[in-house]
Structures are given as C-alpha cells and as structure tokens.
Short mmCIF file of C-alpha atoms and ligand atoms in Angstrom, two decimals:
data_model
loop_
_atom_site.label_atom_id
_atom_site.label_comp_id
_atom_site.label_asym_id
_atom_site.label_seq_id
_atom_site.Cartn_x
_atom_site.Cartn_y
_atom_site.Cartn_z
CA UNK A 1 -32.65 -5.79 -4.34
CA UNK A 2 -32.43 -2.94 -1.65
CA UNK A 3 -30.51 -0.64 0.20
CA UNK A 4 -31.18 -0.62 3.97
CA UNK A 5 -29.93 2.03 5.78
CA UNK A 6 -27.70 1.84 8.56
CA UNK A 7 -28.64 3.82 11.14
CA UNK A 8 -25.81 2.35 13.60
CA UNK A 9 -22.26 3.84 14.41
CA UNK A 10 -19.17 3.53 12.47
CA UNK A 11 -17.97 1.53 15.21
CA UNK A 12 -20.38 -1.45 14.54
CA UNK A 13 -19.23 -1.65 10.79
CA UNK A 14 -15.70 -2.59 11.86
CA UNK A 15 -17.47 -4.69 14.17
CA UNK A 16 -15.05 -3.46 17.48
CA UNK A 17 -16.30 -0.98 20.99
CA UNK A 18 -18.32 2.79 20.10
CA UNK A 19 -15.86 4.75 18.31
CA UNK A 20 -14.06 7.40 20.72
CA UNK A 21 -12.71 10.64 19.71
CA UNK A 22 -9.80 12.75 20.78
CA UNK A 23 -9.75 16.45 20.40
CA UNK A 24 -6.95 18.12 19.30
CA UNK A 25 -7.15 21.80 19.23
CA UNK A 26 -10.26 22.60 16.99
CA UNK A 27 -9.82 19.03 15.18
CA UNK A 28 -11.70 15.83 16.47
CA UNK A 29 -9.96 12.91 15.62
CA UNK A 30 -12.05 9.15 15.66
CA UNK A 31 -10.84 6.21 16.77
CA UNK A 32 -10.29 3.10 14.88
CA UNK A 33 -9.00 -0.33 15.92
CA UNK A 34 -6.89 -1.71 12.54
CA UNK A 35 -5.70 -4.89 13.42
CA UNK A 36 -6.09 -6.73 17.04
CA UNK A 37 -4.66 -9.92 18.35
CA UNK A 38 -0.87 -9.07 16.99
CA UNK A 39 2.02 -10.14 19.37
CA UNK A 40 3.99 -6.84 20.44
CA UNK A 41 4.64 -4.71 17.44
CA UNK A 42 7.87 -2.99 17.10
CA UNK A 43 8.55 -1.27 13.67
CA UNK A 44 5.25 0.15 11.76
CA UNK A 45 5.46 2.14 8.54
CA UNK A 46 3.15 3.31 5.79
CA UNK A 47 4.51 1.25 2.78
CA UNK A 48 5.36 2.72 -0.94
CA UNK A 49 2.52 0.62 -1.69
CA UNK A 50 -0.39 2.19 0.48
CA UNK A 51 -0.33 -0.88 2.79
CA UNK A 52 1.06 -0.90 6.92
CA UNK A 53 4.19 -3.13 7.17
CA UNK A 54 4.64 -4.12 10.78
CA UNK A 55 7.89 -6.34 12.17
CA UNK A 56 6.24 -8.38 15.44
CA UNK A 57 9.03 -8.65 17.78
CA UNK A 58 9.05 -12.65 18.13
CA UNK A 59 10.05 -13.00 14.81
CA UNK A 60 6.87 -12.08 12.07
CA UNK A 61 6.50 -9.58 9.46
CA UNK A 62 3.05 -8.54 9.02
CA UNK A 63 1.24 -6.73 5.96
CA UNK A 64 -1.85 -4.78 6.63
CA UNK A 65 -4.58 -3.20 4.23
CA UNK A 66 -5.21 -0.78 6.24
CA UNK A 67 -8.98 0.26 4.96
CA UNK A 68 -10.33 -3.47 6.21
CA UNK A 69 -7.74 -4.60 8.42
CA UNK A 70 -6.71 -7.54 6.91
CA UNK A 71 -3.46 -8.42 7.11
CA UNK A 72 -0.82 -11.35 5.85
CA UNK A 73 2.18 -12.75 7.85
CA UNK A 74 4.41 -12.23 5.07
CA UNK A 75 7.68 -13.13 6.67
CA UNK A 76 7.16 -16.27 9.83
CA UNK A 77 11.08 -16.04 10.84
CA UNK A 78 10.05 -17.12 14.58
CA UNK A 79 12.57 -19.84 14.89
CA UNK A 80 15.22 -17.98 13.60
CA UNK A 81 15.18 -14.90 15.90
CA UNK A 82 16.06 -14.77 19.84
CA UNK A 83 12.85 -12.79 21.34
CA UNK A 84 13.20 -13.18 24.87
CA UNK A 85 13.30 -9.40 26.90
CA UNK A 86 14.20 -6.39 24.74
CA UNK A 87 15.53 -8.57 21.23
CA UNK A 88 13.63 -9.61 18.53
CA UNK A 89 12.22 -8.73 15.18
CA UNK A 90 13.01 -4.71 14.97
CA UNK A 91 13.51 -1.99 12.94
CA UNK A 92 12.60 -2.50 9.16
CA UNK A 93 12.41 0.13 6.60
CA UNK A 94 11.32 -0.21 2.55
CA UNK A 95 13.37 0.53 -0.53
CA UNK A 96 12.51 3.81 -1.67
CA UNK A 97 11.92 3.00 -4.65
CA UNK A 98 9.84 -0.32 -3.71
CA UNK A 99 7.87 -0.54 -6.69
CA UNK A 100 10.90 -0.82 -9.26
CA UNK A 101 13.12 -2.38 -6.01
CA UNK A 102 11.30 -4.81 -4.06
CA UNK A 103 13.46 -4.93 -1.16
CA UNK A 104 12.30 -5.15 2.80
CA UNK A 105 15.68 -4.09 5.24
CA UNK A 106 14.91 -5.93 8.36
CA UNK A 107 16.93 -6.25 11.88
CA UNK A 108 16.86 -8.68 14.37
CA UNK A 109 18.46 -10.59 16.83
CA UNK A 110 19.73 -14.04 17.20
CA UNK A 111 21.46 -16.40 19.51
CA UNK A 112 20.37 -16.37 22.89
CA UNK A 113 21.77 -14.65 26.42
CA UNK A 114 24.83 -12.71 26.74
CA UNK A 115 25.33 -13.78 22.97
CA UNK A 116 23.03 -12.07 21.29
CA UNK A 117 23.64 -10.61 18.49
CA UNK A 118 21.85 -8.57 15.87
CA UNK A 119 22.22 -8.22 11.76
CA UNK A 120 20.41 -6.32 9.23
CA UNK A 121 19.50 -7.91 6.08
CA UNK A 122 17.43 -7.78 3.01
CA UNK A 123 14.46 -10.00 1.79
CA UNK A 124 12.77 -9.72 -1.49
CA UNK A 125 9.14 -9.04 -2.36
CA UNK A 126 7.16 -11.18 -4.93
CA UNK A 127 4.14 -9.70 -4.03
CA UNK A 128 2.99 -12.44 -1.38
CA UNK A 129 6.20 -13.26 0.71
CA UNK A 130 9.52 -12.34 2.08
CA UNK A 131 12.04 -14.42 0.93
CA UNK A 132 16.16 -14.62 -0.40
CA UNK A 133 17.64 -13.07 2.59
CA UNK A 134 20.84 -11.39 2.04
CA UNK A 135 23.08 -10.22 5.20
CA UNK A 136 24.29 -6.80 5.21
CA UNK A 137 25.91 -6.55 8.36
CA UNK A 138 26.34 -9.87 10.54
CA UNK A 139 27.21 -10.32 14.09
CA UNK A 140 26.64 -7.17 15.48
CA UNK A 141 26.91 -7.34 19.32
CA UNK A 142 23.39 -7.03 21.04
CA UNK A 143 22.19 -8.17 24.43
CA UNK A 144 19.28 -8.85 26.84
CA UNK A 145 18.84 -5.08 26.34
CA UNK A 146 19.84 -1.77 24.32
CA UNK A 147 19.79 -3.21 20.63
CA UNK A 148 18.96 0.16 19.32
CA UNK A 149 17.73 -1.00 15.56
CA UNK A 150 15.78 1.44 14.54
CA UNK A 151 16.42 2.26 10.75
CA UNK A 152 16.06 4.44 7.85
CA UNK A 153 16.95 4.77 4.46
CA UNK A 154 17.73 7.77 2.77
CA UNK A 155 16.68 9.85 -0.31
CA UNK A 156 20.18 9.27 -1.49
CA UNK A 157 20.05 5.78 -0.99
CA UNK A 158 21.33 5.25 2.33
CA UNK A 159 21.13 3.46 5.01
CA UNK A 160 20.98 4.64 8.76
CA UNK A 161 20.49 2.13 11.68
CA UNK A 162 20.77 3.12 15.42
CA UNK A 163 22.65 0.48 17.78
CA UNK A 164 22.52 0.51 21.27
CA UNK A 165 25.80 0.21 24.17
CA UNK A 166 24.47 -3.31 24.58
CA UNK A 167 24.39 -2.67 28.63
CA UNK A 168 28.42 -1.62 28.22
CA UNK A 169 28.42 2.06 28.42
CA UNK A 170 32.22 2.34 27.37
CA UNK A 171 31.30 1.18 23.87
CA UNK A 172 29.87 4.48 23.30
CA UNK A 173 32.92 6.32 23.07
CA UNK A 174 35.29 3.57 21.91
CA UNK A 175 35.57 4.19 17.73
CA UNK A 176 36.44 0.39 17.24
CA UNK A 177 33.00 -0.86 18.36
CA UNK A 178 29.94 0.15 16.81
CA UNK A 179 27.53 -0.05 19.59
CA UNK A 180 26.21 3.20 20.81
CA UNK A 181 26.54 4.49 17.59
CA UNK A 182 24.03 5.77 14.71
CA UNK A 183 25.85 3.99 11.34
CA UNK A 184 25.59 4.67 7.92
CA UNK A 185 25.71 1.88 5.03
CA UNK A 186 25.17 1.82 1.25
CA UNK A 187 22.11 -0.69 0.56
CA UNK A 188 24.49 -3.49 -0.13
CA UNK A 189 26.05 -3.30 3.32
CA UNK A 190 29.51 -1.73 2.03
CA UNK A 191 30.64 1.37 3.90
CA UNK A 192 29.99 4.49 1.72
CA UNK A 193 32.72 6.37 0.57
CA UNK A 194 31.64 9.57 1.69
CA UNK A 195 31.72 8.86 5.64
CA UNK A 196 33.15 10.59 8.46
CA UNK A 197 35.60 8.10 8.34
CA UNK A 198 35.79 6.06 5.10
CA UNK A 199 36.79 2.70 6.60
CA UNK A 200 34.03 3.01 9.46
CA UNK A 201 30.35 3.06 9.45
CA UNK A 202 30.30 4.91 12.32
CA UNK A 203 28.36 8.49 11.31
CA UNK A 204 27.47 9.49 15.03
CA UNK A 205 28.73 8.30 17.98
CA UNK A 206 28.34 8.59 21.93
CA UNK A 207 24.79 6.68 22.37
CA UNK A 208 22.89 5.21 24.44
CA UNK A 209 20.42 3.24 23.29
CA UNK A 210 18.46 5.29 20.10
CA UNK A 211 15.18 3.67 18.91
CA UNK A 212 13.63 6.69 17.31
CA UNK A 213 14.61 8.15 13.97
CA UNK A 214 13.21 10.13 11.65
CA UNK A 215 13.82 13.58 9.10
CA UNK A 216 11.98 16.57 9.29
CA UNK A 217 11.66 19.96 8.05
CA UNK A 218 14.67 20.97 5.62
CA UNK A 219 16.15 17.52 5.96
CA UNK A 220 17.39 17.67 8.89
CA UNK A 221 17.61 14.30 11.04
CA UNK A 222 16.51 13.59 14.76
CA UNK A 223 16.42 11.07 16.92
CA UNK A 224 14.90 9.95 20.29
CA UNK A 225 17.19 8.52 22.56
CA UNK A 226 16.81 6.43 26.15
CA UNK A 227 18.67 7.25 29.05
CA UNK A 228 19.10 5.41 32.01
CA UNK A 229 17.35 7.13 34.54
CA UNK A 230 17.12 10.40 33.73
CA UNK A 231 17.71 12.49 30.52
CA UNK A 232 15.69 10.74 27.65
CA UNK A 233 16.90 12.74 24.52
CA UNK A 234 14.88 14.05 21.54
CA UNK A 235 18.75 14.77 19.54
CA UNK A 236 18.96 16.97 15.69
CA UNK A 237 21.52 14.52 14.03
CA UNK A 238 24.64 15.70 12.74
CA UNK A 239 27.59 13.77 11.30
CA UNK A 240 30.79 13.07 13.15
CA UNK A 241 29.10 14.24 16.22
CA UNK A 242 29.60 13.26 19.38
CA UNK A 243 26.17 13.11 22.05
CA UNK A 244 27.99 12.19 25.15
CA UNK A 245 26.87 9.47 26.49
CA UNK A 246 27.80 8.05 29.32
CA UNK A 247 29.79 10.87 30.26
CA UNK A 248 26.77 12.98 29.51
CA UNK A 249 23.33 12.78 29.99
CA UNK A 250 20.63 15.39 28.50
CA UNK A 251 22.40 18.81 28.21
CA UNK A 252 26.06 19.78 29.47
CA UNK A 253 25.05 20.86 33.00
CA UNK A 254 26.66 19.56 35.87
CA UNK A 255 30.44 20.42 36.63
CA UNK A 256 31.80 17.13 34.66
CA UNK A 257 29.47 17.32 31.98
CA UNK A 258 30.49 20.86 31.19
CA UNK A 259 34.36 19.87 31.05
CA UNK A 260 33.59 16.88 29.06
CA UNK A 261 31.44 18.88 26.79
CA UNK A 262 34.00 21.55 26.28
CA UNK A 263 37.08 18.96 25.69
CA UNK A 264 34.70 16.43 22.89
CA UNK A 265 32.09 19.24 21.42
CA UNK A 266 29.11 17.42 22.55
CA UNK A 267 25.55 18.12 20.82
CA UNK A 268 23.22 18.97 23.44
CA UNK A 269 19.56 17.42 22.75
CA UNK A 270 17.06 19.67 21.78
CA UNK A 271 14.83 18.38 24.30
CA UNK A 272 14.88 15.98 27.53
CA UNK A 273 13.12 14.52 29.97
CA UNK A 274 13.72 13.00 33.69
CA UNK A 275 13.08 11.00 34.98
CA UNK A 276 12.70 8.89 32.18
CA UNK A 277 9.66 8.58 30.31
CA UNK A 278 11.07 5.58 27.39
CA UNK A 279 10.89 7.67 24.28
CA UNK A 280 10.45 5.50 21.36
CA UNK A 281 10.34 5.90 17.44
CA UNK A 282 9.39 9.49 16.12
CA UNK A 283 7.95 10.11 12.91
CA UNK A 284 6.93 13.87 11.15
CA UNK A 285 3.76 15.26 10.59
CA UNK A 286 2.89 17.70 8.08
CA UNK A 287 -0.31 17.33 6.82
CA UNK A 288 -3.18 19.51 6.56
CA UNK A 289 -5.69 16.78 8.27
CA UNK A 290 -4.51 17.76 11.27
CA UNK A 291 -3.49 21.33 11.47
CA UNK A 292 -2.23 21.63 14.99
CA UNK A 293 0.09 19.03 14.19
CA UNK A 294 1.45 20.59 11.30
CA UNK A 295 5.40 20.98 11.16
CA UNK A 296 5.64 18.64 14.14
CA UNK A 297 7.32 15.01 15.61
CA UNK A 298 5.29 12.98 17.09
CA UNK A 299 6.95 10.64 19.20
CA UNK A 300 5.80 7.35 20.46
CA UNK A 301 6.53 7.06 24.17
CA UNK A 302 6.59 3.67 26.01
CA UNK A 303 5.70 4.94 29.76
CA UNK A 304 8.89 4.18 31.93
CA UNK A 305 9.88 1.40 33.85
CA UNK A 306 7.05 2.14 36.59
CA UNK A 307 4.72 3.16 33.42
CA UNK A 308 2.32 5.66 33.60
CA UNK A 309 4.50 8.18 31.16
CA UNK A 310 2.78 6.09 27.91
CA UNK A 311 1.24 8.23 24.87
CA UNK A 312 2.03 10.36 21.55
CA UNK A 313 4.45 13.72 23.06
CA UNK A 314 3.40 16.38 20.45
CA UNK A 315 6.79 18.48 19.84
CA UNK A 316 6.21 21.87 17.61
CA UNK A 317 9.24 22.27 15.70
CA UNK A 318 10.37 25.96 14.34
CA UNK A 319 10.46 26.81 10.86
CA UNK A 320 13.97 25.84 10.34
CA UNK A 321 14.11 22.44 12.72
CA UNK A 322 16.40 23.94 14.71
CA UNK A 323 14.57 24.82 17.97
CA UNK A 324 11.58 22.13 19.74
CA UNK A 325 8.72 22.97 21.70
CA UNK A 326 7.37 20.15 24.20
CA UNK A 327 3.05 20.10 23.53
CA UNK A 328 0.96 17.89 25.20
CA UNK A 329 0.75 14.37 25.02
CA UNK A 330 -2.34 12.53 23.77
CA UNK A 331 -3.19 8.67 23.33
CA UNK A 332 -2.50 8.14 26.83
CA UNK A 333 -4.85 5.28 27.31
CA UNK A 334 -3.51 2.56 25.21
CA UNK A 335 -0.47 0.88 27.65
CA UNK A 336 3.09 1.33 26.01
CA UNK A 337 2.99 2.83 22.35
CA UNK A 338 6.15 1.74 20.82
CA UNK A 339 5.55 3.40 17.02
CA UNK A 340 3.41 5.47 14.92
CA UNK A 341 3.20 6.24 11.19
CA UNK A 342 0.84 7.97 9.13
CA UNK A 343 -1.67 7.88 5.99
CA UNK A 344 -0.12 10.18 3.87
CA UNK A 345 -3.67 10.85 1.94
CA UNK A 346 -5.70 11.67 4.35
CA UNK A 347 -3.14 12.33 7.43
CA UNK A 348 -4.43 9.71 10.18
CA UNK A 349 -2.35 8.14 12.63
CA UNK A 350 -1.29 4.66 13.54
CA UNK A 351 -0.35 3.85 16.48
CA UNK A 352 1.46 0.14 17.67
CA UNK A 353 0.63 -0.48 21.36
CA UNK A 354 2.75 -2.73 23.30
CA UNK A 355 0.63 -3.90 26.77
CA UNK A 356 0.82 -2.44 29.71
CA UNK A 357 4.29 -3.70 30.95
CA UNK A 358 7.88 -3.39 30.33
CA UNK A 359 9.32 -5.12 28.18
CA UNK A 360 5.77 -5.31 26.34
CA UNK A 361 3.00 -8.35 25.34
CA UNK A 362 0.52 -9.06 23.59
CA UNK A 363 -2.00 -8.92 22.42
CA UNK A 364 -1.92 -5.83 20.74
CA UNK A 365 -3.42 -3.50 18.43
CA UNK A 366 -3.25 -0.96 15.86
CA UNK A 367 -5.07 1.80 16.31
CA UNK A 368 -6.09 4.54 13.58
CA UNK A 369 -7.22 8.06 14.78
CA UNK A 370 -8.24 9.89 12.09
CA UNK A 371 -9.81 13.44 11.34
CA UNK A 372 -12.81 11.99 9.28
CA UNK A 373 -13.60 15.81 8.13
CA UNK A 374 -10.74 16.39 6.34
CA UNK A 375 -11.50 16.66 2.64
CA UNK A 376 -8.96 15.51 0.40
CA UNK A 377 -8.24 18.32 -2.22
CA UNK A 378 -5.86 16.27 -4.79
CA UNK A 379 -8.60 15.34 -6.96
CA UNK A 380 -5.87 13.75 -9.20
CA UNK A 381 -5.07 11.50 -7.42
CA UNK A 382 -7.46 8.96 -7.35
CA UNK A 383 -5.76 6.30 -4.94
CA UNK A 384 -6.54 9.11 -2.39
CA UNK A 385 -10.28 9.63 -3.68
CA UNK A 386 -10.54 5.67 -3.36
CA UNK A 387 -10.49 5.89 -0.01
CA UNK A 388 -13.71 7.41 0.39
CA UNK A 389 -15.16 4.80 -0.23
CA UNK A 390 -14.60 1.54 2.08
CA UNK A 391 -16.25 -2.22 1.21
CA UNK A 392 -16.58 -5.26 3.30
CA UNK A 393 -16.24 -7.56 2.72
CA UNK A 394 -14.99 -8.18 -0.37
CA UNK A 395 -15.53 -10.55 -1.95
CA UNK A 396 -19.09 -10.61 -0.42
CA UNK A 397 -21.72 -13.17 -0.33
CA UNK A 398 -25.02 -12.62 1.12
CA UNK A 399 -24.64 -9.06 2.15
CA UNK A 400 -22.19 -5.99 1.76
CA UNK A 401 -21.55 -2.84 3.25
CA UNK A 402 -19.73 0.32 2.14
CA UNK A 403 -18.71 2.90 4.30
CA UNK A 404 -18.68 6.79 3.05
CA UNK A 405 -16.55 9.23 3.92
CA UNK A 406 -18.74 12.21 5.36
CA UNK A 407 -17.88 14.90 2.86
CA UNK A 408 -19.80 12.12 0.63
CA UNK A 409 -23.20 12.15 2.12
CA UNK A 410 -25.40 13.62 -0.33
CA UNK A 411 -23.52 12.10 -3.06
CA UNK A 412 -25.16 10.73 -6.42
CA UNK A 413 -23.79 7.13 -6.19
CA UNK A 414 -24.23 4.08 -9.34
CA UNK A 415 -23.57 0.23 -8.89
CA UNK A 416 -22.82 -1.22 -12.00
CA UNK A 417 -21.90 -4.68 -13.71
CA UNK A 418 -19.12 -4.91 -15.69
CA UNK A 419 -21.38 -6.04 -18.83
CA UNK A 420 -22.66 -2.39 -17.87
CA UNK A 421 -25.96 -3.68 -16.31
CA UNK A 422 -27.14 -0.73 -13.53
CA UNK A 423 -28.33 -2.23 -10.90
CA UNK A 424 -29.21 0.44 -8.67
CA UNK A 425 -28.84 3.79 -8.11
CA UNK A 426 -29.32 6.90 -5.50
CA UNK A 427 -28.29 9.24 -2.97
CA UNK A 428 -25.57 8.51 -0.06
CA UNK A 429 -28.12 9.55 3.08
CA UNK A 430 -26.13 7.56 5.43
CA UNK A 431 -22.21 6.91 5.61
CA UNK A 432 -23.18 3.45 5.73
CA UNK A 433 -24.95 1.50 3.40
CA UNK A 434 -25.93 -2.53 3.15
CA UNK A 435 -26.51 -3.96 0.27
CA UNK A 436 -28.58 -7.06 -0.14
CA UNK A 437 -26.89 -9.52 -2.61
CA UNK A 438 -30.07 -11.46 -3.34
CA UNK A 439 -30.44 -10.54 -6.92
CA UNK A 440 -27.13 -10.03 -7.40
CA UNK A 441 -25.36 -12.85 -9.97
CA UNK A 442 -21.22 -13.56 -9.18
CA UNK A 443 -19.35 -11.43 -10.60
CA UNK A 444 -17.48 -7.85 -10.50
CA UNK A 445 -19.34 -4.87 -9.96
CA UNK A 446 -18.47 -1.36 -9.09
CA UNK A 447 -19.73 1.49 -7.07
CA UNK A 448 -19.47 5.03 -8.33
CA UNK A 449 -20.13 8.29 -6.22
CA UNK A 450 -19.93 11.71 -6.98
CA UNK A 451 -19.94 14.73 -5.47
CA UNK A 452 -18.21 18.26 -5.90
CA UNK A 453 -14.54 16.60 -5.16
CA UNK A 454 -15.19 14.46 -8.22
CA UNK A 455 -16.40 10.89 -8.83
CA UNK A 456 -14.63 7.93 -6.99
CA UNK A 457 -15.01 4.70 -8.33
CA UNK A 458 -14.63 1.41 -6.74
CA UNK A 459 -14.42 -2.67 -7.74
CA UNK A 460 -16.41 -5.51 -5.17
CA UNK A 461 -16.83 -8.75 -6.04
CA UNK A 462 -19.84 -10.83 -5.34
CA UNK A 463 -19.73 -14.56 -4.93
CA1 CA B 1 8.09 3.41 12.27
CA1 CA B 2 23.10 16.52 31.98
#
C-alpha cells in the first residue's frame, strides 16, 4: 500500500503526444486531446449536465465526460440520415431547462441528391439514450450544399435555426421559402405569435448559408455567415432584417450594392472577410480563465476551399456588442475546426476538428486547451471544486491514478473507505499520483484534499 510518484508529464496520464501549450497574451493555455477516433464532428456544446454533447455528421450523437474522455453513442441514427458532401447530422441544441425537460433538438438531413431535405426534431433523454423522436419542422428543402442548421434556443424558450439558399440564391429574398433565412419556432414547432410576421417563421431573411450562432454581451445575437467567394460575414442579428444576400455581399459598397441597400435597409456585417476563409459556429467567452478573451466570440473557422485559413479568429467585442475588433487567430494547426464550446467552471476550450479537407473526415478529435492556473474562486460550488481532482480509471483494478490541479500541490489529501477505514494519507507533491490497489478490498472509497480554496472530495471505485 503506496503512493509512487509520478514524475512523468500530464501528457502520459491521458496516455496521448507531450502536452503543447499556446500562449495567449500573458495566459498559457495546455493542450488536451478529449476524445479521438470520432467521424467529423459538427455541433459540440457544453451540456446542462456538465457533459460535451457532440452530433457526428453521418448520423451519431455522442456524449462525452469530458474529465476522462469517455464517451457514449447515445443516438446511432446512421441509416436514417443522408451524409454524403455537406448534409448530415447538424446542429443540435439542449432544453434549457434539461434537467426538469429532457429534450435533445437535433437537425439533419435525409433523402439523397437534389432531394435532400432537412427537419428538426426532438428526442428524449432517459439518462442512457435518445429516443421518441418528434418532428418539428419536416421537409425543409436542403441540398448537396448550404443546409445552414445551426441552432439555438432561447432564454424565453425559443427556438432559432439558420437555413441555408440550398445552392438557389433567389430563395434568399423570396418570403414564401424559408431557405436563406434565420427562423424562429416555439419548442413544439408552432410559429410563435410574436413574429415578424405571425403566419411565418421567417425572423431574418436575405442569407446565405449561416452556420454560426450565438448571443453575447446584453443579449444581443450574431451570427457567422459563408459567402461565396468573398465576403464571409460575422452579422449582429436583428428581427425583420434584411442581410442582402445575393444582391449583397459583406458591406453596401459597390455601386449596386449601395442602391440595393438604400431601397431594402440592409444590415451591414460587423465584420468580413475575402476571400473567404469558411467561418463556422461562434460561441462567447467571458470568463476570467482566460482574460484576454474576456467579452469576446470566438469563432471556429474551417480554412477555405484551398484551406490554409483554419483556426479560432479571436474578435474583441465593445462594451455594448455593437462594434467588433478582428484579433488574431490561434489553433491553427489542427485542419478544419468546425465548432468550439467551453467549460463554464474553469473556462477551457473545446475545439471539434474536421481533417484537413473540404467537406471534412475523419478521424477526428476533440481537443481541450485549458489555462491549468486558473483558480476557481466559487468555493460553493462544489461541481466546480470536483474538478480538481481527476481519477482513472474508475472503476480501477490493479492500479489508479489521480490527477491534481496545480493550485493543489501542497495539499493535505485523505483516502477513505466508506465504513470510514483511512487508508492513507499525505501531501499532494506531484499533480499526479498512482495508487497501488494491492491492499485495497472492492469497494467505494474516496479521496479528500484540502487546501486554502477548501476541501474537494471525490468517489473511485475499486474492483
Ligand atoms: Ca456549438
Ligand atoms: Ca459588398
């Protein structure tokens, strides 16, 4: 009965390549690879319930812890949805109120060639699988390409869903199709009372092809936006309005843009870029782990056609949302990077890579960078203290390891029984610490460290 002391990197406990780091501004952010072997990611969020939900694009729905990496196919719908090119398994977003609601929105494509088409529907949670899909909106036109799909639901219990022209650029402006349009639906798929139009679900019209969406400071709602060859769009959302496409592309500045602009009041984007760079889903970040990133979208950018464009664009937003700064880009090393979402307890990212080629493949990864001296301050909360503390595996067998958090070296630390039984005790020299099982019985045990922050607690099982 013994604790030997790693002495080896953090990169050999997840058992993948030497940990790299990133440097942003005066914060140094470690790499992590999460998951590996998954076929071309599309939608990733951080769940209500502290996992990473992830929508493969040939049809799966994964669910990730995302402290070991393990992960379930919760939803195997591969038969059921056209994948070829640009279609697939897509956006997905979770009821905002999950834990009372268990309800996954989901879009993706079926049929096959020019007849695709797309719907977004609902599957319930029992806490293990998807299942008892209900349709919310059915035969939407899609396509080999621009399916848009990207969507989000609201604090007020609304959904919004981006869909793309479908290749037919006159759609956009036409009022009796929704493609190019950002719609709005109650959760039950009815039309809400209080849209621009009451009989459509039309809330913003004159797009492209929008697969990034996402609210920011003071509510306010943006989205990213591809344009054909020039004039990707990073757009603020506003209802009724109209963002030009394809009479316009980027801002109102060529002699036909400007009249068409003038006669339709066109929002201009915020910002653009040519040629285009394949701007995909946006998320904001405003957490302390990462200061220079504070008040800021990050947006997940695919590379172009010809590649080479690929990584996170860093855009500083003003106080009030109105105004964008372009930063630098970062990540640029991973191929396409098709989504991002973030740890809201300790603010590191998660990134979805996509391969190096359009329209993606596999395999892919998720990766985590993630400031590892942050300390987290919200000593209430102790799903956020939990994390400090990392086993695997779990259960364990012969051997264990836990992995500290570095603002927990020095740390007093306890492993208990549950009959109460200490086994051992010490100090936290190392961030990583094996334990050897061979006196251990089966059963539960826990591991208890404290420091200054407070004392952090946390159940392994031995077999
Ligand atoms: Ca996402
Ligand atoms: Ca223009």
């Amino acid at each position: 009965m013994r604790f030997v002391l790693s002495i080896l990197g953090v990169s050999l406990f997840f058992g993948i390549s030497f940990a790299q780091e990133v440097t942003i501004g005066n914060t140094t952010l470690t790499q992590r690879d999460v998951v590996t072997g998954i076929q071309v990611p599309w939608e990733i969020i951080w769940g209500p319930d502290d996992h990473i939900w992830i929508t493969e694009r040939r049809g799966q729905i994964l669910r990730v812890e995302p402290e070991s990496g393990n992960f379930t196919v919760v939803l195997d719908w591969r038969n059921e949805v056209e994948s070829g090119g640009e279609p697939g398994m897509l956006g997905m977003a979770l009821h905002p109120d999950f834990e009372n609601t268990p309800l996954v929105y989901v879009v993706y494509c079926y049929g096959s060639g020019f007849s695709v088409q797309e719907r977004l529907v609902s599957f319930e949670w029992d806490g293990m699988n998807l299942s008892n899909q209900q349709i919310l909106l059915d035969e939407i036109p899609g396509g080999g390409i621009h399916n848009g799909s990207r969507i989000l639901i609201t604090d007020d219990q609304k959904i919004l869903m981006t869909i793309g022209d479908r290749g037919n650029a006159d759609l956009s402006q036409n009022m009796n199709s929704i493609n190019g349009k950002l719609l709005r639906l109650n959760l039950d798929g009815s039309i809400p009372d209080d849209n621009p139009d009451p009989n459509s679900y039309i809330y913003s019209f004159g797009h492209r092809n929008a697969q990034g969406l996402c609210f920011g400071p003071n509510g306010l709602l943006y989205s990213s936006e591809h344009g054909a060859q020039s004039s990707d769009e990073f757009n603020i959302i506003e209802e009724n309005r109209n963002y030009g496409w394809p009479n316009v592309q980027g801002a109102c500045n060529t002699a036909s843009e400007i009249n068409f602009c003038n006669a339709f009041d066109v929002k201009e984007p915020l910002l653009e870029w040519s040629p285009c760079i394949a701007v995909n889903d946006i998320i904001y970040y405003d957490h302390p782990a990462i200061p220079e990133f504070e008040n800021s979208i990050l947006m997940a950018v695919l590379g172009g056609l010809s590649g080479g464009a690929q990584g996170i664009i860093h855009i500083q937003m003003s106080e009030d949302g109105l105004e964008a700064t372009e930063g630098e880009k970062y990540f640029t090393n991973f191929g396409r990077l098709r989504d991002i979402c973030i740890n809201p307890y300790n603010g590191a990212l998660y990134m979805a890579t996509n391969g190096p080629g359009y329209p993606g493949s596999g395999p892919n990864r998720i990766v985590e960078y993630r400031n590892l001296d942050y300390v987290v301050s919200n000593t209430n909360d102790p799903a956020a203290l939990n994390r400090f503390i990392q086993i695997s595996p779990n259960p364990m067998t012969i051997s264990g390891q836990f992995q500290f958090s570095n603002n927990f070296l020095g740390a007093y630390y306890q492993i208990i029984g549950f009959n109460g039984q200490l086994m051992e005790e010490g100090r936290v020299f190392s961030t990583e610490l094996t334990l050897d099982l061979k006196n251990y019985t089966a059963g539960t045990y826990y591991i208890s460290a404290t420091n200054s922050l407070g004392t952090v607690t946390k159940t392994f099982v031995v077999q």
